[in-house]
Coordinates of C-alpha atoms in Angstrom, one line a residue:
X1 CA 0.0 0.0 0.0
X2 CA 1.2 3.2 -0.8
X3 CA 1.8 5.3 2.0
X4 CA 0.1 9.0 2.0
X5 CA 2.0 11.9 1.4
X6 CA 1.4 14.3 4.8
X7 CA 1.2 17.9 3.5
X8 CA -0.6 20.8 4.4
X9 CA -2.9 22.1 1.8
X10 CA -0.9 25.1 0.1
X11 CA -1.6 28.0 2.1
X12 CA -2.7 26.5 5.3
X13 CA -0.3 25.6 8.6
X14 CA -0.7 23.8 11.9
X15 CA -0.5 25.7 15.1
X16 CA 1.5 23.5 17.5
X17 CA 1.2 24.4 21.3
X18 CA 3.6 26.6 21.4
X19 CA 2.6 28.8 18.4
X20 CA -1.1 28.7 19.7
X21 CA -0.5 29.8 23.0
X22 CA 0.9 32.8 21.4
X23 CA -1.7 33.0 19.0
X24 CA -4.4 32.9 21.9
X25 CA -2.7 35.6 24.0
X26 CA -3.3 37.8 21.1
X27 CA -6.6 37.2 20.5
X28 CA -7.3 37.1 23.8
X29 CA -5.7 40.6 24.4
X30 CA -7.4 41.5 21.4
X31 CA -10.9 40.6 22.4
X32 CA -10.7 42.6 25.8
X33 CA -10.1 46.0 24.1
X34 CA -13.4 45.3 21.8
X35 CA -15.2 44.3 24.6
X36 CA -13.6 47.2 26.7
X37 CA -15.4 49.7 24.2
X38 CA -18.6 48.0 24.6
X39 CA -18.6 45.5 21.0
X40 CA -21.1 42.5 21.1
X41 CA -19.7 39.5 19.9
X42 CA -21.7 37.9 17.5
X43 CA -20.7 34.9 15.0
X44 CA -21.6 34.2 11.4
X45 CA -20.9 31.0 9.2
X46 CA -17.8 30.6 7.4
X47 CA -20.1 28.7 4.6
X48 CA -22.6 31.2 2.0
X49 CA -24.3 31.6 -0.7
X50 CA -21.8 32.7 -3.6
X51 CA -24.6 35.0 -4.6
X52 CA -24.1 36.8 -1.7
X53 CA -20.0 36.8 -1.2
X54 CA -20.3 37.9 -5.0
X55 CA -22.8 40.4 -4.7
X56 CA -21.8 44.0 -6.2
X57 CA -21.7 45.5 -2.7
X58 CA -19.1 42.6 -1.7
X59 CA -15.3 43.2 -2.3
X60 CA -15.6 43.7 -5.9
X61 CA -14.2 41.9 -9.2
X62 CA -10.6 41.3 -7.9
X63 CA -11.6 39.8 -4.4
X64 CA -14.2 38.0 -6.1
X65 CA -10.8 36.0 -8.3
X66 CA -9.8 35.1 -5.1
X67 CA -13.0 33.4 -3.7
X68 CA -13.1 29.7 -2.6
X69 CA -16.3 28.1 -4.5
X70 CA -18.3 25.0 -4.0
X71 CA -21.4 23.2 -4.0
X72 CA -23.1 20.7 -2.2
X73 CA -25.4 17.7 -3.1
X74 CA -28.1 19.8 -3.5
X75 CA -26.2 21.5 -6.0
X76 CA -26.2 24.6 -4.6
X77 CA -23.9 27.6 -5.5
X78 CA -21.6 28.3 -2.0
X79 CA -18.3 29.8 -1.0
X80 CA -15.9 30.0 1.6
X81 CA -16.2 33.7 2.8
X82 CA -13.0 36.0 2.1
X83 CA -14.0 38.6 5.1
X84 CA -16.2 39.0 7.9
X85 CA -17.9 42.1 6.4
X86 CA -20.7 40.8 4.4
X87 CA -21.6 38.2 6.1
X88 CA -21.9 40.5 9.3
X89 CA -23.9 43.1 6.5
X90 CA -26.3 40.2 5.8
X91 CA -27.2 39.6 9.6
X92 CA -28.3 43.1 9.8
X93 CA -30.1 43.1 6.8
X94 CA -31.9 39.9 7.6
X95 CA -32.4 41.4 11.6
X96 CA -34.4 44.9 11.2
X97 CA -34.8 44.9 14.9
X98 CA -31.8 45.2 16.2
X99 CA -31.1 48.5 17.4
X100 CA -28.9 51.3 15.9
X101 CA -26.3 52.0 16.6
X102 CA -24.9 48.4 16.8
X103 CA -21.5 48.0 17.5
X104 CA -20.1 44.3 17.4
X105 CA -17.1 42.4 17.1
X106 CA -16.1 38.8 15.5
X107 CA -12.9 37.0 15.3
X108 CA -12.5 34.2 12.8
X109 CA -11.1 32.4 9.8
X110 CA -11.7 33.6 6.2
X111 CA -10.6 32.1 3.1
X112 CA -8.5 33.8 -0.3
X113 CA -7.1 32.1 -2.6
X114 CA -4.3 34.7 -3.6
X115 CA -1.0 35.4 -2.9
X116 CA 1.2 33.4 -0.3
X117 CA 3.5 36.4 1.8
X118 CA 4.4 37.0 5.0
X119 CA 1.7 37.1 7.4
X120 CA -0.9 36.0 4.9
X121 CA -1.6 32.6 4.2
X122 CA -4.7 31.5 2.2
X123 CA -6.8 30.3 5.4
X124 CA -6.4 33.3 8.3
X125 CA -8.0 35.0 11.0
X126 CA -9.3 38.5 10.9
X127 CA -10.1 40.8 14.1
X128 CA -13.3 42.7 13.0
X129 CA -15.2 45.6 14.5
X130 CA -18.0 47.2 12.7
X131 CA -20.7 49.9 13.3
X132 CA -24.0 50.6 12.1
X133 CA -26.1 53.4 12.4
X134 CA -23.5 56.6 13.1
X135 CA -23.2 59.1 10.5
X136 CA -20.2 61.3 12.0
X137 CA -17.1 60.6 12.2
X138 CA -16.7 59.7 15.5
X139 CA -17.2 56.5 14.3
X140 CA -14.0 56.4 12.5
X141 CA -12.3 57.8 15.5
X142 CA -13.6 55.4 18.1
X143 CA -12.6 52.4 16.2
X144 CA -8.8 53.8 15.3
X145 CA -8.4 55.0 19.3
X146 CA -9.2 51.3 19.5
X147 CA -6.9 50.2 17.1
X148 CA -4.0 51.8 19.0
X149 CA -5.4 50.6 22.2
X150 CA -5.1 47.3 21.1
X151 CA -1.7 47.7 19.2
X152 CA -0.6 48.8 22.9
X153 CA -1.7 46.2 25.0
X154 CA 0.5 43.9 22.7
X155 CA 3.4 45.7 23.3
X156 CA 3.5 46.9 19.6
X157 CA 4.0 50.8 17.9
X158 CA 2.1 51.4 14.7
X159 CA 1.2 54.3 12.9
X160 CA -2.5 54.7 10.6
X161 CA -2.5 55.9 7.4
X162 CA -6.1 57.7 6.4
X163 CA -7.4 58.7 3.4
X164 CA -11.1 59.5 2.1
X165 CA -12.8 57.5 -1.5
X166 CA -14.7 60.3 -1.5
X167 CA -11.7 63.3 -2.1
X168 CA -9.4 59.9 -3.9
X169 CA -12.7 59.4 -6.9
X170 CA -13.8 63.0 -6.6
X171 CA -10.1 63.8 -7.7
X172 CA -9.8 61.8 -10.2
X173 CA -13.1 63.0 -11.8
X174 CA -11.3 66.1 -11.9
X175 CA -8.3 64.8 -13.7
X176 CA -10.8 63.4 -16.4
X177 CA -11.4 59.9 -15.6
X178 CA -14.6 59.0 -16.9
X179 CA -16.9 56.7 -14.2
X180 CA -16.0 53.5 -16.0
X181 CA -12.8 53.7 -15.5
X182 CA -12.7 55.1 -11.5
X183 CA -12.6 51.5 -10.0
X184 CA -9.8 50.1 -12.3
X185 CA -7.5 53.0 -11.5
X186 CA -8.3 53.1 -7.2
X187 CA -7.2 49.6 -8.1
X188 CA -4.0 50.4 -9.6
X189 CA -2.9 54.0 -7.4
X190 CA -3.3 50.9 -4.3
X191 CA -0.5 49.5 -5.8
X192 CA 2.0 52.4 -5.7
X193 CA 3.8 51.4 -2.5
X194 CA 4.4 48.2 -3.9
X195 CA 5.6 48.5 -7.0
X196 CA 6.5 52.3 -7.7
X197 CA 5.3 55.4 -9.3
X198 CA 6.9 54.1 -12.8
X199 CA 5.3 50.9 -12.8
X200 CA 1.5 52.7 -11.7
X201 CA 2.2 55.0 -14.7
X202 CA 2.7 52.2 -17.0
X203 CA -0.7 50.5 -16.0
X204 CA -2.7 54.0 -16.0
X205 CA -1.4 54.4 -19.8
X206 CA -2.8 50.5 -20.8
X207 CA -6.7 51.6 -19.2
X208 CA -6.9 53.8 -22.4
X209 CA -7.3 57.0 -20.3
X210 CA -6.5 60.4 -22.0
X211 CA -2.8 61.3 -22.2
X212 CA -4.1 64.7 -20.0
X213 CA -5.8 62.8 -17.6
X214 CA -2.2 60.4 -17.3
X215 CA -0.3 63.8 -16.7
X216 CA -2.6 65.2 -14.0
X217 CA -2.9 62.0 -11.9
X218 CA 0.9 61.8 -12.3
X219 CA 1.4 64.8 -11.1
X220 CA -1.0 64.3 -8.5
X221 CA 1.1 61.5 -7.0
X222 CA 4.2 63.3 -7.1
X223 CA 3.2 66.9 -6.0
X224 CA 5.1 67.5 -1.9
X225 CA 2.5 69.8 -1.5
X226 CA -0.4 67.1 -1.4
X227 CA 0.2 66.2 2.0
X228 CA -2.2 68.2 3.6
X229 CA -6.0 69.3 3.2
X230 CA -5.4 72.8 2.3
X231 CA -4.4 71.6 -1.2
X232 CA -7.6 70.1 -1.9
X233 CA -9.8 73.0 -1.2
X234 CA -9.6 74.5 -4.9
X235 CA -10.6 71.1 -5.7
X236 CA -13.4 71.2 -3.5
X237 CA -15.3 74.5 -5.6
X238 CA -15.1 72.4 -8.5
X239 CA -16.1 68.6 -7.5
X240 CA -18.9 67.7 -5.1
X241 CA -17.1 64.8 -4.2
X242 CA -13.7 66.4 -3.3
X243 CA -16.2 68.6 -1.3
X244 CA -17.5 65.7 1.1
X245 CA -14.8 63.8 1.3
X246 CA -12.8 67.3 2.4
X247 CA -15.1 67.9 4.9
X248 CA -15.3 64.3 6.3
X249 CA -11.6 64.2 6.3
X250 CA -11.7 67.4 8.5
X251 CA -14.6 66.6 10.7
X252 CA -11.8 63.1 11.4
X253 CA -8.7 65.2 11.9
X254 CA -10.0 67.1 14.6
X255 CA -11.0 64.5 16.6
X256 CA -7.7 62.9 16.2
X257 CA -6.6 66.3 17.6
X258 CA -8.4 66.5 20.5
X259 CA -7.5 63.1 21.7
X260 CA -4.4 63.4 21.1
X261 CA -3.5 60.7 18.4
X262 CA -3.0 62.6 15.7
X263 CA 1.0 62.0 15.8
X264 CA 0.0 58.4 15.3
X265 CA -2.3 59.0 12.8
X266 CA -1.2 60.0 9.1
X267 CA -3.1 61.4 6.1
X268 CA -2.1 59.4 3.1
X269 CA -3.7 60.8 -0.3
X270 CA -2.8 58.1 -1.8
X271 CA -4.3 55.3 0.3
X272 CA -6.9 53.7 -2.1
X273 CA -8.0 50.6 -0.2
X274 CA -8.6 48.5 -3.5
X275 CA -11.8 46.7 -2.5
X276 CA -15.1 48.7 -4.2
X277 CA -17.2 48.3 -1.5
X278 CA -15.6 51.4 0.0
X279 CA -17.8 54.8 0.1
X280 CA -16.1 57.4 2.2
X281 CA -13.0 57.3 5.1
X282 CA -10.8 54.5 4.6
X283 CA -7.7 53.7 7.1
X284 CA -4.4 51.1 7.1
X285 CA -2.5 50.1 10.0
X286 CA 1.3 49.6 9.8
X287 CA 4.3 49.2 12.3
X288 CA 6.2 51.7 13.1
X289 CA 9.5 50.0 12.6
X290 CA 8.4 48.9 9.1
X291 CA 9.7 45.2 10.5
X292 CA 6.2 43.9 8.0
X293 CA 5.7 46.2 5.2
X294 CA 2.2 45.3 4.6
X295 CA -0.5 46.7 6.6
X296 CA -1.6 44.8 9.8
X297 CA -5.0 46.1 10.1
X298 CA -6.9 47.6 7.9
X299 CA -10.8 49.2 7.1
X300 CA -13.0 51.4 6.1
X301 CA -16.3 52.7 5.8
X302 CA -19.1 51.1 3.5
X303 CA -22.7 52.9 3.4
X304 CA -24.0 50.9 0.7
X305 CA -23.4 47.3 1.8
X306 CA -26.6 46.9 4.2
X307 CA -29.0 49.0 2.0
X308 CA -27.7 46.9 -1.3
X309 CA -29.0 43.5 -0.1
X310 CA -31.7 44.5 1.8
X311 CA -32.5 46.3 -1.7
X312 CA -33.8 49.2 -1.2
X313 CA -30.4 50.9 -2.0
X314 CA -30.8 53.0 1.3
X315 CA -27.6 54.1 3.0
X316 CA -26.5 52.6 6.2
X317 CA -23.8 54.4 7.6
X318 CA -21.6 51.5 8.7
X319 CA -17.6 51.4 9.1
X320 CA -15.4 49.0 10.4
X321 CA -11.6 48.0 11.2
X322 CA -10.2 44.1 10.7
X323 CA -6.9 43.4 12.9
X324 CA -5.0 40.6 10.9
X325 CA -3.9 38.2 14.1
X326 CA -1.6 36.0 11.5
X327 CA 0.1 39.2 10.7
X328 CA 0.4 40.3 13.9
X329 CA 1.2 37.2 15.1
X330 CA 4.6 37.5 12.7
X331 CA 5.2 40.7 14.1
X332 CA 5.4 39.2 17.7
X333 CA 7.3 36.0 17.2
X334 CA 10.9 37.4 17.3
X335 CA 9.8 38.8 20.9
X336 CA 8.8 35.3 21.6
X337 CA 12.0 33.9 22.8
X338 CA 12.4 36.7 25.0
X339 CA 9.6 35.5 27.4
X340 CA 11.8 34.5 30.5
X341 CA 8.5 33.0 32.3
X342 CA 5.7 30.8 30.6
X343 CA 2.5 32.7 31.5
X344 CA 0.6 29.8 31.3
X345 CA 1.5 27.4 33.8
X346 CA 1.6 28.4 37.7
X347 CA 2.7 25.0 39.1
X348 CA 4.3 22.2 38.0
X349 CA 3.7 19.3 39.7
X350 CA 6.3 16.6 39.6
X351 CA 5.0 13.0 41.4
X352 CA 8.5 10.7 42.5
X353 CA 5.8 7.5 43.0
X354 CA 2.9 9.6 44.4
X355 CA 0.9 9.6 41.0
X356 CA -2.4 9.8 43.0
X357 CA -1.1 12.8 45.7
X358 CA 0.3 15.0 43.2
X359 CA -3.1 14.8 41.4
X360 CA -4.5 16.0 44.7
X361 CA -2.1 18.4 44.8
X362 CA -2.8 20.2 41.2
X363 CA -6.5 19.5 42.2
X364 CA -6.0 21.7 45.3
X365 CA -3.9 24.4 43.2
X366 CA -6.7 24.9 40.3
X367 CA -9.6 24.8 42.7
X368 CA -7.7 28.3 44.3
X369 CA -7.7 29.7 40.5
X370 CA -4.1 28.7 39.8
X371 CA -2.8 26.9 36.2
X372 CA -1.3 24.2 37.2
X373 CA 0.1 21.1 34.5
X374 CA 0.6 17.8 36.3
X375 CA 3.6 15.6 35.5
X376 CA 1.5 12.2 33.7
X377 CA 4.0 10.3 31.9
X378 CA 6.2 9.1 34.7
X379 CA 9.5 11.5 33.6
X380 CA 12.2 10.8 35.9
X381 CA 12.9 13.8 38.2
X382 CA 15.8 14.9 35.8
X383 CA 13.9 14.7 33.1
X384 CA 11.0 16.6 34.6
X385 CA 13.4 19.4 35.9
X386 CA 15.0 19.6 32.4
X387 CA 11.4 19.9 30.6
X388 CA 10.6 22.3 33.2
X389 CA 13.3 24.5 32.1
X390 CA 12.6 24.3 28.7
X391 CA 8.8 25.3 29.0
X392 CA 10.0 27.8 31.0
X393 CA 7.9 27.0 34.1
X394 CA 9.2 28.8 37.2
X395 CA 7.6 27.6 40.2
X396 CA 8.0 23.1 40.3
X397 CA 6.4 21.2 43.1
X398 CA 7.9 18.0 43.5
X399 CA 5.8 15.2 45.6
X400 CA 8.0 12.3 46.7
X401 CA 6.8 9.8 49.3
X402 CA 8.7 11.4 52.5
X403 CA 6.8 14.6 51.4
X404 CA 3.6 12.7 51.8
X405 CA 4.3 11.3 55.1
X406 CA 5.3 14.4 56.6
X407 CA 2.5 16.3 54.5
X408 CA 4.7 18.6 52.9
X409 CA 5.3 19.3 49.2
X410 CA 8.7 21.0 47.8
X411 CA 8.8 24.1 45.7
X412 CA 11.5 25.1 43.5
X413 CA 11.9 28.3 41.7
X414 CA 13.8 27.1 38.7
X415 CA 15.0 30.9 38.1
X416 CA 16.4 31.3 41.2
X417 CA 17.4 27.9 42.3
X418 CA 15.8 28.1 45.7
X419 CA 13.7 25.5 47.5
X420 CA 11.2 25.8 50.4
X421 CA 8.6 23.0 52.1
X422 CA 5.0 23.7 53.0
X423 CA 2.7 22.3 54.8
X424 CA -0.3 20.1 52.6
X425 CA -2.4 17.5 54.6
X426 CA -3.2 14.6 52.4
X427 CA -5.3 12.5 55.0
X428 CA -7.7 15.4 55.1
X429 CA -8.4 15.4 51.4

């Protein structure tokens, strides 16, 4: 019989222990700052309708390329969802009664069947917040004081990069793009960090545009004096959509101000957030030591979504922010091996023939709220002090038989060396 060739699928990895403890810290560190600004947690299936993940208020045509599809014996059309957004729009849409605003959180795996880099595989875990039902800014600024609050409870500096589809299209109506074209070219300006200002040009000269309309939009990308929102305002008396999107970004900026985040926070007029679904401000997260060039959280706001598949093409003012934890994850593994105590285990409870009493011990130990891991496969005591050192656990109890008969059990502190007795009655137990 031929034997079977073990391999992940392409894409995908296995989180062994030590990875996932990691992994869970962050989530869990993760999950306390949206819960600490009041999100509700809600859920959603990772299977759909692939009339629904490729709806025209989804991610749009490139996503859609990316999209895992399937069907089941039924022969239905379905799909693997790519992001927690339109699934969360379709609970809304199909749950008129829950009340605005609504602002909840979910943390789970999505599916793309794109490019393989660093931090993103093709199954991983996003780190959404979204909220329905607020018009104002605040919104925006609630959910990127969050962002930081979360970036700084793991121990990690970032900076966010803001922008606004509505100045980005609004400009480039100005230039002379005509409306067919607007999507394809947000597309391409999103990938100007990546591959340069050459390279953009040559992909804005294949879409057919006007040689005039080429010049302005280079210029555009090239101008120092771009930076700030006083160069937009001329733009503003001539395109409604400059005109919202300037006052939107403003209305942002000086709540940024007043909390005092605004040295973390960066406008970027050239942020374009590729997916279509976006309407208005649009953000990216990146670390502040540029360690990971590619964002590690990212969002937006999306009016349309909601209204779209409940079809009444009504706006709901909704916006939201997805922490990549795989990405983060990355960020945080070389700090990893500087972790000089496992924060996971309490006690470890070593049993020298005294299976049964050092069970009773580590029952004792978790019933006062302690983590305790108890010694199960017989390890001589070398070999338990040696694993002990490895996992990094500081505090060993050892139970041998003199400890039971004079009800004591011995505690080492493998960091310091030092060893005490106390007292533990094991005929009272």
């Amino acid at each position: 019989m031929r034997k079977m060739d073990y391999q992940n699928v392409k894409g995908t990895q296995d989180y062994l222990p030590d990875t996932e403890v990691l992994r869970r810290g962050i989530r869990r560190t993760i999950e306390d700052v949206f819960i600490q600004y009041g999100c509700r947690p809600l859920e959603t299936p990772i299977l759909n309708y692939t009339e629904l993940l490729a709806s025209k208020y989804g991610g749009g045509a490139e996503i859609l390329e990316e999209m895992y599809t399937l069907s089941d014996r039924g022969e239905r059309d379905l799909a693997l969802r790519y992001d927690l957004t339109i699934p969360f729009a379709k609970v809304v849409a199909m749950n008129p009664s829950i009340r605005m605003p609504f602002k909840r959180y979910e943390i789970g795996k999505v599916f793309r069947d794109g490019p393989i880099k660093t931090g993103r595989l093709r199954e991983f875990t996003q780190c959404d917040v979204d909220i329905v039902g607020i018009e104002s800014q605040i919104a925006e600024a609630e959910l990127m004081m969050m962002a930081l609050d979360a970036f700084r409870m793991l121990d990690l500096k970032v900076s966010i990069h803001y922008n606004n589809r509505k100045l980005l299209t609004g400009m480039l109506e100005v230039f002379g793009t005509t409306d067919e074209k607007i999507n394809k070219v947000i597309l391409i300006l999103d990938k100007l960090d990546k591959i340069g200002l050459e390279a953009v040009s040559a992909e804005l000269a294949e879409q057919g545009l006007q040689p005039a309309t080429i010049k302005y939009i280079n210029r555009f990308l090239t101008d120092a004096d771009n930076t700030g929102l006083g160069y937009f305002a001329p733009f503003g008396e001539r395109n409604e959509q400059v005109k919202q999107g300037l006052a939107e970004l403003k209305e942002l900026e000086s709540y940024l101000e007043f909390l005092g985040v605004d040295d973390r926070c960066t406008f970027n007029p050239f942020l374009a957030r590729g997916l279509e679904i976006y309407t208005g401000t649009i953000y990216e997260i990146f670390l502040s030591d540029e360690s990971i060039k590619s964002s590690i959280g990212s969002g937006g706001r999306y009016d349309n979504a909601i209204g779209g598949l409940i079809g009444t093409n009504g706006s709901y003012s909704t916006v939201g922010i997805s922490l990549g934890l795989d990405v983060i994850y990355t960020a945080l593994l070389p700090l990893k091996e500087k972790i000089v105590e496992n924060p996971d285990v309490d006690f470890y409870v070593i049993p020298i023939n005294t299976e049964k009493h050092a069970l009773l011990v580590a029952r004792q130990l978790r019933n006062k709220g302690y983590k305790v891991e108890c010694e199960l496969g017989k390890k001589r005591i070398g070999k338990a002090l040696d694993k002990a050192n490895k996992e990094k656990f500081r505090n060993v109890i050892i139970v041998g038989e003199d400890e039971v008969k004079n009800d004591q059990i011995k505690i080492k502190d493998m960091f310091s060396g030092e060893e005490r007795m106390d007292s533990f009655s094991f005929n009272e137990n």
